[in-house]
C-alpha cells in the first residue's frame, strides 16, 4: 500500500491524485497530496510510475504497515535506493530506455494442464 | 448555500452530456472501442471509474498477446492448441476473426501509437507482448487525439433505457468533483472488466462486476459464468500476480520439504489444498538459469517489486506464497455476445473485453494473459464500430428519447434504507463465499448449494436496504454487483454438473461429452437462472426484471 509521500520531493503537480485508479489521494492544502483513503489502495504501483520526481513509495504489502516499519521511513528508503525504483524499472523518465523496448521475457517451461477424463459411457 | 435540511443531491447540478457512443471503462477494450467508434465518425464519451491509462488489470501488469502471423499452419496450430482444454466450447470462426483483428491492431499499436516494441537481431519487432503502463499510456493519448471526451474518476452507476427498452445512456457520479453526471447516447459499450471481488490481485480492485449488473438490469444475459474460479500465485500479503513465472518455481511445505505435485499450471489445486491444510506454502524460483533470471527481470519489472522491497532473492530464498482470486478477470464468463459486432441481448448495448464472455475464443479454460489481451482489442474494435453504426441508424431522434433509469439494488431500495456503510457488510458477506479455495476453486455441489443460498440472502437484504449517496453510491453499487456476480457464478457452477475447462467439480470429476458440451446462459436479478444455450428464447426472468425496474 501507499505509505510515503515525500513532502521534500513533491512538486505539487497532483499527477498522483489523477493517476491513482482507486482515488486514494486528496489534494493537500499545502500542495502535497494527502493519503486520504489508504484502505482503497490496491498496491498497483501506478502512482509511483506517474510521479515525475519519485516522491511516492508503495510498500508491497496489501495491508497497512505498523508505525516504525523501515518501509515507511523516507530516509531509509532513499538510502536503499527504493524511492523511484519502479519508475526506473520500467524505464520512464528522461534519458532512460523504455522498459517496453527491452521486455523480452524467458520462454516458459509451461506444462499444459491435462483435460479432465471423459465420463465413461453408461449405455 | 446548501441547507443542512436538504439532501445534497437536490442542490448539486447534474452534469449533462450527449454523445453518439458512450464507452464505460478505461482499460484496453474501452480505449479501442472509443478510438474505433470515433474513427467511424461518432462523437464519443468515455467514462472510467478510475483513470483511463492506469486503471484495470492490464495497465498495472504486463501481458502476452495472442498474436499469430497469418500463415495457415501457424493459425491452425494456435486455434487447435487449447480447444480441448476449453472443453470444446470455443468457436473457430471467432478465433479466426480475433487473430485477424489482433494482427491488425498490433500493427496500429506499432505504427499509430509508436509503441517501443523490442526488436530481434534482424531488426524485426517482437510483438508477442505488451508492457501494461506503456501500452495504456499510449492508448490514452490515442483516445484523446481521436477527439473522445474522457471522464476520469467517473463511475457509471446505472444505464438509462428508452421507452422500448433500448439502452440510451447512463448515469454516474464524478467522484473527484463530487457531482452527478448523465450521458445521453445512441449506444453504450460496456468495457468495465471482469470481477475479482476486491482480492487485491494486481490492478483488479476496479474490476467488481459493475458492467454485469448494469447489463442484467437492462435485460442482458451472461454466458460462461461457471468459468470464474481463476486464482493467481503471489507472494503472501502482496498484490503481484504473475503466475507464469512460477513455472520456474518449486513449492515447499513450511519444513522445507517439497510439496509433491504442486505447480503453476497443473498443480495449483495442490497449492490450494496445502494452504488450506497447513496455512503456508513456500516457493523458490530455482528452476530458472542465469539467462532466464535476467530475462524475467526485463520481461516484467514489476514482478520483482515485492522481492526487491522486502529483501528477498526469489531465486535462492524460500518465500511464502498465496493464491489471489481473479474471478472472471481470468475466467471466461461475462455478458453474452449475440452478434459479430459484440451486441448483447439488449438493443443499443455492446460488451467488450472482460466484461464480455470470452468463451468464443477460450471456451471454458482461462482467457488470462494473451487471449484476453487479443480479445480486448478485437472485441473493443467491433463493439466501438457496432455502437457507432447503431447510433448512426437512430438518426437525430436519438437524443430526444425519454429516458428511464434501470438501476435497482444499491440505488433504489425496495424497503427501508440501511446504514450508509451497509456496503461493507454486503462486500464481506460475498467475499466469504467466493474467495475461499474450498468453495470456489475446489468446487463441490454440496458446498456450492448452501453458499448460493447464503448469497441469495445477501442479495435480498441488499435489495431491500442497500443504498449509497453521492461518492458512496459507487461503493453500494460495487457491493451489489459483486453479489450478483457471485450468484450467477454459483448458479452456473451448480447447473454444470460435470468438470469442464477450469470448472472442476470434485463431486463430478468427469467431462460429460457430448451431453453437456454446450454453453450455459445465466442471468436474473431477484431470481437467478442458468440454461443451456440453444438459440431459443431466454427465460422470461430477464425481461420481467427489466419491466419491474422501469415501473418503479
XYZ file of C-alpha atoms in Angstrom:
675
model
C 0.000 0.000 0.000
C 0.985 3.602 -0.452
C 2.988 4.543 2.634
C 5.100 7.581 1.816
C 4.528 10.930 0.134
C 7.757 12.847 0.367
C 6.944 16.486 1.113
C 10.553 17.309 0.368
C 10.460 15.910 -3.167
C 6.824 16.651 -4.088
C 6.314 19.476 -6.595
C 2.539 19.586 -6.122
C 1.689 18.543 -9.674
C -1.235 16.370 -8.481
C -0.452 13.718 -11.092
C -0.849 11.006 -8.454
C -4.249 12.369 -7.457
C -5.363 11.819 -11.038
C -3.462 8.665 -11.914
C -4.443 6.623 -8.862
C -7.154 4.329 -10.257
C -8.788 3.906 -6.856
C -8.775 7.573 -5.831
C -6.629 7.190 -2.746
C -5.258 10.758 -2.595
C -6.810 14.101 -1.865
C -5.217 17.384 -2.869
C -3.415 18.789 0.138
C -3.917 22.366 1.268
C -0.147 22.867 1.141
C 0.086 21.335 -2.322
C 1.344 17.971 -1.092
C -1.225 15.197 -1.747
C -2.700 13.518 1.286
C -3.191 9.735 1.578
C -6.897 10.064 2.339
C -8.168 6.547 1.679
C -5.290 4.126 2.201
C -7.755 1.228 2.557
C -8.678 1.645 -1.098
C -5.056 1.322 -2.261
C -4.774 -1.794 -4.422
C -0.953 -1.804 -4.415
C -0.692 -1.430 -8.197
C 2.311 0.964 -8.079
C 0.834 3.184 -10.803
C 1.189 6.369 -8.718
C 4.910 5.725 -8.443
C 5.159 5.278 -12.190
C 3.429 8.606 -12.819
C 5.266 10.654 -10.160
C 7.833 12.750 -12.063
C 10.024 13.330 -9.001
C 9.968 9.923 -7.291
C 8.220 11.299 -4.231
C 5.973 8.290 -3.602
C 6.566 4.870 -2.135
C 4.220 1.909 -2.293
C 5.101 -0.896 0.095
C 4.435 -4.315 -1.428
C 2.142 -5.397 1.414
C -1.588 -5.085 0.721
C -2.272 -4.094 4.321
C -1.038 -1.003 6.149
C 2.360 -1.260 7.791
C 2.749 -0.646 11.510
C 4.408 2.543 12.728
C 8.144 2.285 12.742
C 8.387 -0.034 9.734
C 11.505 0.512 7.660
C 9.337 0.762 4.536
C 7.652 3.867 5.957
C 10.923 5.637 6.669
C 11.785 8.052 3.875
C 15.437 8.367 4.796
C 15.967 4.618 4.831
C 14.059 4.199 1.558
C 16.243 6.834 -0.043
C 19.414 5.195 1.230
C 18.266 1.809 -0.053
C 17.579 3.299 -3.486
C 13.949 2.272 -3.345
C 12.305 5.646 -3.959
C 11.648 5.808 -7.681
C 12.819 2.249 -8.283
C 9.651 1.185 -10.118
C 9.802 4.149 -12.493
C 13.426 3.290 -13.192
C 12.478 -0.364 -13.648
C 10.008 0.410 -16.425
C 12.373 2.958 -17.942
C 10.170 6.002 -17.525
C 11.846 9.363 -17.123
C 14.213 11.491 -19.157
C 17.266 9.804 -20.577
C 16.027 6.290 -19.887
C 15.317 3.495 -22.343
C 11.668 2.487 -22.133
C 11.404 -0.860 -20.393
C 8.980 -1.933 -23.100
C 11.848 -1.819 -25.608
C 13.742 -4.431 -23.581
C 10.825 -6.508 -22.326
C 11.635 -9.916 -23.711
C 10.844 -12.476 -21.036
C 12.126 -16.033 -20.930
C 10.430 -18.859 -22.785
C 8.354 -20.626 -20.191
C 8.697 -24.288 -19.359
C 4.913 -24.358 -19.308
C 3.293 -27.687 -18.576
C -0.055 -27.895 -20.288
C -2.779 -28.982 -17.918
C -4.456 -32.230 -18.881
C -8.121 -32.109 -19.849
C -10.442 -33.940 -17.468
C -11.301 -37.565 -18.134
C -14.394 -38.110 -20.209
C -17.232 -39.727 -18.350
C -17.350 -43.458 -19.041
C -20.353 -44.326 -21.150
C -23.188 -45.774 -19.103
C -25.230 -47.008 -22.036
C -25.783 27.989 0.165
C -26.707 24.355 0.778
C -29.118 23.910 3.632
C -28.498 21.095 6.107
C -32.148 20.079 5.875
C -31.918 19.302 2.169
C -30.245 16.169 0.804
C -27.105 17.136 -1.051
C -28.285 15.803 -4.389
C -31.024 18.390 -4.692
C -28.515 21.209 -4.538
C -25.856 19.816 -6.879
C -26.464 20.273 -10.568
C -26.151 17.159 -12.701
C -23.608 17.436 -15.490
C -25.479 16.596 -18.704
C -23.599 15.284 -21.726
C -24.640 13.980 -25.108
C -22.759 11.587 -27.386
C -23.367 9.130 -30.168
C -21.478 6.489 -28.240
C -20.758 6.197 -24.528
C -17.942 3.828 -23.579
C -17.914 2.695 -19.956
C -14.493 1.625 -18.690
C -10.910 2.728 -19.230
C -8.792 -0.320 -19.997
C -7.714 -1.825 -23.331
C -11.191 -2.833 -24.539
C -12.654 0.550 -23.616
C -9.912 2.548 -25.287
C -10.074 0.511 -28.504
C -13.872 0.860 -28.518
C -13.624 4.625 -28.068
C -10.991 5.014 -30.794
C -12.853 2.866 -33.321
C -16.219 4.491 -32.613
C -14.625 7.915 -33.106
C -12.895 6.795 -36.308
C -16.341 5.694 -37.532
C -17.485 9.288 -37.204
C -19.267 9.050 -33.866
C -18.975 11.576 -31.071
C -17.717 9.624 -28.090
C -17.627 9.993 -24.318
C -15.508 7.547 -22.305
C -16.347 7.346 -18.599
C -13.970 5.435 -16.354
C -14.324 4.564 -12.703
C -10.584 5.170 -12.262
C -8.174 6.983 -14.544
C -8.063 5.874 -18.150
C -4.453 4.811 -18.583
C -3.799 3.385 -15.136
C -6.946 1.505 -14.274
C -7.684 -2.128 -14.931
C -5.922 -5.450 -14.962
C -3.653 -4.603 -17.913
C -2.265 -1.171 -17.006
C -0.530 -2.329 -13.853
C 0.850 -5.520 -15.359
C 2.380 -6.881 -18.492
C 0.648 -9.222 -20.830
C 1.340 -11.605 -23.653
C -0.754 -11.129 -26.770
C -2.319 -13.905 -28.858
C -0.505 -12.568 -31.901
C -0.008 -15.149 -34.600
C 1.285 -14.468 -38.111
C -1.286 -15.061 -40.851
C 0.264 -18.317 -42.008
C -2.349 -21.077 -42.280
C -0.308 -23.660 -40.338
C 0.556 -21.238 -37.518
C -3.044 -20.086 -37.242
C -4.332 -23.653 -37.277
C -1.929 -24.652 -34.516
C -2.882 -21.605 -32.445
C -6.564 -22.395 -32.710
C -6.201 -26.124 -32.138
C -3.856 -25.830 -29.161
C -6.431 -25.127 -26.500
C -9.680 -26.395 -27.950
C -9.675 -29.482 -25.766
C -8.650 -27.526 -22.659
C -11.562 -25.175 -23.215
C -13.920 -28.117 -23.266
C -14.744 -27.542 -26.946
C -16.900 -24.525 -26.160
C -14.896 -22.072 -28.266
C -15.810 -21.174 -31.825
C -13.294 -21.483 -34.667
C -14.842 -18.636 -36.634
C -14.462 -16.258 -33.689
C -10.908 -17.426 -33.039
C -10.003 -16.711 -36.655
C -11.509 -13.237 -36.625
C -9.823 -12.382 -33.308
C -6.457 -13.496 -34.726
C -7.063 -11.345 -37.824
C -8.181 -8.295 -35.859
C -5.372 -8.610 -33.315
C -2.816 -8.773 -36.120
C -4.229 -5.516 -37.477
C -4.495 -3.745 -34.125
C -0.980 -4.672 -33.042
C 0.221 -3.095 -36.259
C -1.590 0.083 -35.198
C -0.006 -0.110 -31.752
C 3.345 -0.023 -33.548
C 2.571 2.471 -36.307
C -0.005 4.854 -34.791
C 0.938 4.694 -31.116
C 4.631 4.174 -31.896
C 4.858 1.612 -29.090
C 8.521 0.726 -28.482
C 8.406 -2.995 -29.204
C 11.609 -4.923 -28.633
C 13.480 -5.850 -31.800
C 15.324 -9.060 -32.574
C 18.823 -9.378 -34.021
C 17.443 -8.881 -37.554
C 15.671 -5.677 -36.526
C 12.215 -7.269 -36.595
C 9.772 -6.117 -33.912
C 8.705 -8.723 -31.388
C 5.007 -8.174 -30.887
C 4.024 -11.050 -28.637
C 3.664 -8.964 -25.526
C 2.779 -5.537 -24.159
C 4.022 -3.783 -21.051
C 0.914 -2.514 -19.310
C 1.886 1.025 -18.242
C 3.417 1.875 -21.630
C 0.563 0.352 -23.663
C -2.181 2.048 -21.699
C -0.412 5.399 -21.521
C -0.264 5.377 -25.305
C -3.863 4.193 -25.654
C -4.986 7.146 -23.546
C -3.126 9.513 -25.835
C -4.721 7.879 -28.863
C -8.197 8.205 -27.335
C -7.597 11.898 -26.668
C -6.284 12.506 -30.169
C -9.379 10.832 -31.609
C -11.393 13.632 -30.015
C -13.011 11.479 -27.352
C -14.171 13.249 -24.211
C -12.681 11.362 -21.262
C -14.364 11.459 -17.868
C -11.861 10.104 -15.341
C -12.853 9.090 -11.832
C -16.433 8.950 -13.034
C -18.006 5.639 -12.091
C -21.124 4.890 -14.097
C -23.828 3.708 -11.719
C -26.683 2.679 -13.983
C -27.882 2.501 -17.562
C -30.723 4.589 -18.962
C -33.371 2.977 -21.158
C -35.712 4.397 -23.770
C -39.417 3.578 -23.971
C -38.697 0.425 -25.989
C -36.109 -0.905 -23.576
C -33.098 0.046 -25.691
C -30.057 1.346 -23.842
C -29.864 5.107 -24.421
C -27.276 6.371 -21.997
C -26.007 6.093 -18.462
C -25.771 7.999 -15.217
C -22.974 8.147 -12.687
C -21.062 10.285 -10.250
C -17.866 12.265 -10.823
C -16.172 11.424 -7.590
C -13.368 13.977 -7.554
C -15.783 16.780 -8.423
C -18.453 15.123 -6.220
C -21.092 15.750 -8.812
C -23.615 13.515 -10.612
C -23.452 13.188 -14.384
C -25.640 11.797 -17.119
C -24.780 10.913 -20.696
C -27.445 10.589 -23.365
C -26.094 8.298 -26.032
C -27.203 6.498 -29.145
C -25.485 3.350 -27.902
C -23.377 2.215 -24.957
C -20.315 -0.044 -24.850
C -19.679 -1.774 -21.541
C -15.945 -2.380 -21.125
C -15.920 -2.439 -17.350
C -13.730 -5.519 -16.904
C -14.462 -8.722 -15.030
C -14.913 -9.313 -11.330
C -12.132 -10.214 -8.892
C -14.023 -9.406 -5.676
C -11.523 -6.845 -4.332
C -8.989 -9.637 -3.844
C -6.075 -7.218 -4.341
C -4.853 -9.181 -7.352
C -2.696 -6.726 -9.309
C -4.774 -3.882 -10.738
C -8.040 -5.770 -10.291
C -9.771 -3.874 -7.493
C -11.566 -1.711 -10.045
C -12.988 -4.888 -11.589
C -16.046 -5.585 -9.465
C -18.612 -6.796 -11.982
C -20.285 -3.383 -12.320
C -20.946 -3.893 -16.024
C -22.504 -7.315 -15.488
C -25.054 -5.896 -13.065
C -25.888 -2.920 -15.253
C -26.252 -5.154 -18.296
C -28.524 -7.559 -16.427
C -30.709 -4.722 -15.184
C -31.173 -3.686 -18.805
C -32.175 -7.252 -19.697
C -28.909 -8.811 -20.894
C -27.816 -12.337 -20.072
C -24.389 -13.693 -19.063
C -22.574 -16.676 -20.503
C -19.845 -18.875 -19.075
C -20.242 -17.645 -15.508
C -19.207 -21.071 -14.201
C -15.729 -20.385 -15.592
C -14.974 -17.929 -12.843
C -12.614 -19.703 -10.470
C -9.259 -18.318 -11.554
C -6.636 -17.892 -8.835
C -3.180 -16.428 -9.300
C 0.021 -17.058 -7.361
C 1.503 -14.097 -5.495
C 3.995 -13.642 -2.655
C 1.981 -13.718 0.572
C 0.412 -10.373 1.576
C 1.294 -8.756 -1.745
C -0.589 -7.964 -4.956
C 1.882 -9.013 -7.630
C 0.405 -11.843 -9.629
C 2.500 -13.233 -12.448
C 1.669 -16.893 -12.269
C 3.548 -17.735 -15.467
C 6.895 -17.055 -13.814
C 6.106 -19.650 -11.169
C 6.633 -22.293 -13.826
C 10.252 -21.830 -12.715
C 9.317 -22.494 -9.080
C 9.481 -25.399 -6.719
C 6.959 -25.402 -3.877
C 7.681 -26.419 -0.317
C 5.994 -27.149 2.992
C 6.893 -24.940 5.953
C 9.524 -27.521 6.988
C 11.231 -27.135 3.620
C 10.137 -30.487 2.133
C 8.783 -30.410 -1.393
C 5.029 -30.230 -1.985
C 4.516 -33.120 -4.376
C 2.512 -32.257 -7.461
C 2.367 -28.516 -6.796
C 2.837 -26.297 -9.817
C 1.729 -23.142 -11.523
C -0.430 -24.884 -14.106
C -1.329 -28.463 -13.259
C -0.756 -28.232 -9.539
C -2.483 -25.051 -8.452
C -5.158 -27.050 -6.625
C -2.368 -28.857 -4.754
C -1.096 -25.473 -3.601
C -4.623 -24.541 -2.533
C -5.072 -27.770 -0.582
C -1.745 -27.328 1.168
C -2.609 -23.735 2.064
C -5.942 -24.910 3.492
C -4.399 -27.757 5.466
C -1.151 -26.183 6.627
C -1.682 -22.440 6.236
C 1.610 -21.985 4.444
C 3.311 -22.825 1.157
C 6.801 -21.647 0.292
C 8.190 -21.147 -3.186
C 11.576 -20.601 -4.776
C 12.256 -19.873 -8.436
C 15.189 -22.245 -8.513
C 14.445 -23.781 -11.902
C 15.478 -20.621 -13.767
C 19.046 -20.418 -15.051
C 21.076 -17.211 -15.158
C 19.847 -16.154 -18.609
C 16.240 -16.845 -17.672
C 16.607 -14.835 -14.475
C 17.851 -11.833 -16.395
C 15.085 -12.218 -18.976
C 12.437 -12.351 -16.245
C 13.561 -9.006 -14.878
C 13.474 -7.405 -18.313
C 10.232 -9.151 -19.235
C 8.324 -7.845 -16.269
C 9.990 -5.385 -13.940
C 7.095 -5.200 -11.504
C 7.309 -8.914 -10.735
C 10.399 -8.101 -8.693
C 8.971 -5.154 -6.753
C 7.846 -7.204 -3.742
C 11.093 -9.147 -3.623
C 13.382 -6.138 -4.012
C 11.437 -4.174 -1.429
C 11.213 -6.993 1.085
C 14.832 -8.035 0.653
C 14.014 -11.467 -0.783
C 16.053 -13.158 -3.512
C 13.304 -15.238 -5.155
C 15.860 -17.449 -6.917
C 17.627 -18.573 -3.763
C 15.296 -17.790 -0.841
C 12.126 -19.642 0.083
C 9.250 -17.199 0.379
C 5.579 -17.726 1.324
C 3.014 -17.573 -1.466
C -0.737 -17.230 -1.611
C -3.446 -17.598 -4.241
C -5.446 -14.481 -5.085
C -8.887 -14.736 -6.660
C -9.114 -13.418 -10.179
C -12.730 -14.499 -10.686
C -13.888 -13.697 -14.180
C -10.889 -11.469 -14.933
C -9.009 -14.631 -15.799
C -12.097 -16.753 -16.066
C -14.047 -16.603 -19.293
C -17.555 -15.633 -18.150
C -19.234 -12.324 -18.885
C -22.048 -10.617 -20.746
C -23.387 -12.818 -23.554
C -22.477 -11.708 -27.060
C -25.174 -12.089 -29.703
C -23.550 -10.683 -32.845
C -20.264 -10.189 -34.667
C -20.372 -6.528 -33.584
C -20.366 -7.588 -29.907
C -24.026 -6.736 -29.500
C -25.784 -8.149 -26.443
C -29.336 -9.290 -25.782
C -30.364 -5.627 -25.410
C -30.580 -3.167 -28.342
C -28.078 -0.340 -28.040
C -25.855 -2.243 -25.608
C -22.470 -3.675 -26.599
C -19.897 -5.500 -24.477
C -16.130 -5.837 -24.860
C -13.077 -7.117 -23.041
C -13.505 -8.977 -19.765
C -16.998 -7.515 -19.368
C -17.992 -9.858 -22.203
C -17.764 -13.626 -22.244
C -14.507 -14.905 -23.684
C -15.848 -18.384 -24.304
C -15.995 -17.591 -28.023
C -12.222 -17.891 -28.236
C -11.286 -19.670 -24.992
C -14.202 -21.920 -24.193
C -14.066 -22.802 -20.508
C -10.350 -22.505 -19.929
C -8.844 -19.267 -18.608
C -8.667 -16.390 -21.040
C -5.881 -14.960 -18.889
C -2.957 -13.236 -20.477
C -2.548 -13.377 -24.202
C -6.060 -14.488 -25.186
C -7.686 -11.806 -23.057
C -5.402 -9.146 -24.493
C -6.269 -10.196 -28.048
C -9.948 -10.373 -27.165
C -9.892 -6.913 -25.545
C -8.504 -5.169 -28.609
C -10.641 -7.157 -31.046
C -13.941 -7.016 -29.196
C -13.297 -3.364 -28.336
C -12.827 -2.592 -32.008
C -16.019 -4.387 -33.030
C -18.108 -3.025 -30.169
C -16.967 0.540 -30.883
C -17.823 0.272 -34.561
C -21.064 -1.582 -33.830
C -22.189 1.034 -31.341
C -21.325 3.829 -33.777
C -23.376 2.152 -36.514
C -26.316 1.634 -34.149
C -26.231 5.286 -33.098
C -25.972 6.453 -36.706
C -29.041 4.392 -37.677
C -31.059 6.048 -34.904
C -30.547 9.448 -36.517
C -31.396 12.778 -34.966
C -34.147 11.428 -32.732
C -31.635 9.517 -30.626
C -31.176 12.311 -28.120
C -34.825 13.245 -27.783
C -35.817 9.919 -26.264
C -37.431 9.846 -22.843
C -35.053 8.039 -20.516
C -35.778 5.801 -17.566
C -33.028 4.735 -15.125
C -32.568 0.952 -14.980
C -30.646 0.715 -11.701
C -32.199 -1.077 -8.758
C -30.144 -2.670 -5.996
C -27.910 -0.220 -4.138
C -29.628 2.807 -5.638
C -33.365 2.386 -5.092
C -34.007 0.128 -2.120
C -37.361 -1.625 -2.016
C -37.539 -1.367 1.776
C -36.167 0.852 4.493
C -32.687 2.127 3.564
C -29.986 0.711 5.828
C -26.841 2.294 7.209
C -24.681 4.451 4.924
C -21.812 1.971 5.200
C -24.025 -1.067 4.560
C -21.862 -1.832 1.545
C -19.098 -3.088 3.840
C -21.202 -5.855 5.300
C -22.507 -6.900 1.879
C -18.994 -6.930 0.436
C -17.584 -9.047 3.252
C -20.515 -11.469 3.124
C -19.918 -12.017 -0.599
C -16.170 -12.371 -0.207
C -16.705 -15.035 2.459
C -18.467 -17.148 -0.174
C -16.282 -16.612 -3.232
C -12.691 -16.167 -2.038
C -12.079 -19.391 -0.041
C -10.300 -22.094 -2.054
C -12.532 -24.808 -0.619
C -15.614 -23.116 -2.027
C -14.760 -21.592 -5.385
C -11.562 -23.272 -6.559
C -12.143 -26.804 -5.260
C -15.812 -26.932 -6.189
C -18.348 -29.375 -4.814
C -22.108 -29.258 -5.283
C -22.677 -29.895 -1.578
C -20.682 -26.759 -0.742
C -21.815 -24.562 -3.622
C -25.517 -25.100 -2.874
C -25.509 -23.685 0.667
C -23.077 -20.942 -0.403
C -25.510 -19.877 -3.119
C -28.376 -19.847 -0.620
C -26.403 -17.503 1.619
C -25.611 -15.289 -1.365
C -29.317 -15.123 -2.208
C -29.922 -13.951 1.364
C -27.237 -11.296 0.989
C -28.937 -10.133 -2.208
C -32.358 -9.977 -0.546
C -31.008 -7.804 2.259
C -29.093 -5.599 -0.172
C -32.079 -5.241 -2.495
C -34.261 -4.106 0.385
C -31.916 -1.722 2.151
C -28.568 -1.091 0.482
C -28.189 2.490 -0.679
C -25.295 4.835 -1.274
C -25.386 8.574 -1.873
C -23.005 10.691 -3.906
C -19.478 9.329 -3.691
C -20.700 6.328 -1.710
C -23.137 5.266 -4.418
C -20.201 3.658 -6.234
C -19.413 1.564 -3.169
C -23.004 0.425 -2.760
C -23.299 -0.497 -6.421
C -19.940 -2.261 -6.350
C -21.090 -4.409 -3.435
C -24.343 -5.129 -5.256
C -22.532 -6.040 -8.470
C -20.253 -8.458 -6.655
C -23.284 -10.058 -5.022
C -24.996 -10.504 -8.372
C -21.828 -11.833 -9.995
C -21.249 -14.378 -7.236
C -24.829 -15.643 -7.533
C -24.525 -16.083 -11.297
C -21.202 -17.884 -10.825
C -22.594 -20.428 -8.409
C -25.934 -20.773 -10.194
C -23.994 -21.718 -13.326
C -21.472 -23.833 -11.410
C -24.331 -25.898 -9.961
C -26.044 -26.140 -13.339
C -22.900 -27.518 -14.950
C -22.942 -30.914 -13.322
C -19.603 -32.040 -14.678
C -15.975 -30.977 -14.922
C -15.138 -28.897 -17.999
C -12.449 -26.322 -18.671
C -11.415 -24.556 -15.470
C -14.693 -25.513 -13.790
C -13.697 -28.574 -11.787
C -16.320 -30.265 -9.632
C -14.915 -32.677 -7.045
C -18.298 -34.402 -6.977
C -18.486 -34.539 -10.790
C -14.913 -35.225 -11.905
C -15.731 -36.275 -15.458
C -16.375 -34.277 -18.583
C -19.833 -35.221 -19.758
C -19.477 -35.473 -23.536
C -21.403 -34.926 -25.616
C -24.239 -34.458 -23.107
C -23.009 -31.201 -21.568
C -20.994 -29.832 -24.459
C -22.881 -26.544 -24.630
C -22.526 -23.084 -23.153
C -24.633 -22.043 -20.196
C -26.569 -18.802 -20.368
C -27.119 -17.337 -16.920
C -28.952 -14.339 -15.566
C -31.711 -12.994 -13.376
C -31.743 -10.466 -10.570
C -34.088 -11.380 -7.715
C -34.210 -14.931 -9.066
C -31.215 -16.350 -10.890
C -31.313 -18.970 -13.645
C -28.924 -20.876 -15.867
C -29.922 -22.750 -19.012
C -28.098 -24.418 -21.900
C -27.607 -22.101 -24.861
C -29.843 -23.446 -27.574
C -30.623 -20.452 -29.723
C -34.174 -20.479 -28.352
C -35.643 -17.574 -26.394
C -34.259 -16.920 -22.923
C -36.300 -17.395 -19.755
C -38.766 -14.597 -19.189
C -36.968 -13.701 -15.953
C -34.644 -11.370 -17.793
C -37.285 -9.228 -19.445
C -39.636 -9.339 -16.456
C -36.886 -7.934 -14.265
C -36.412 -5.064 -16.677
C -40.108 -4.291 -16.640
C -40.090 -4.226 -12.840
C -37.112 -1.881 -12.813
C -38.746 0.506 -15.248
C -42.050 0.509 -13.418
C -40.500 1.720 -10.228
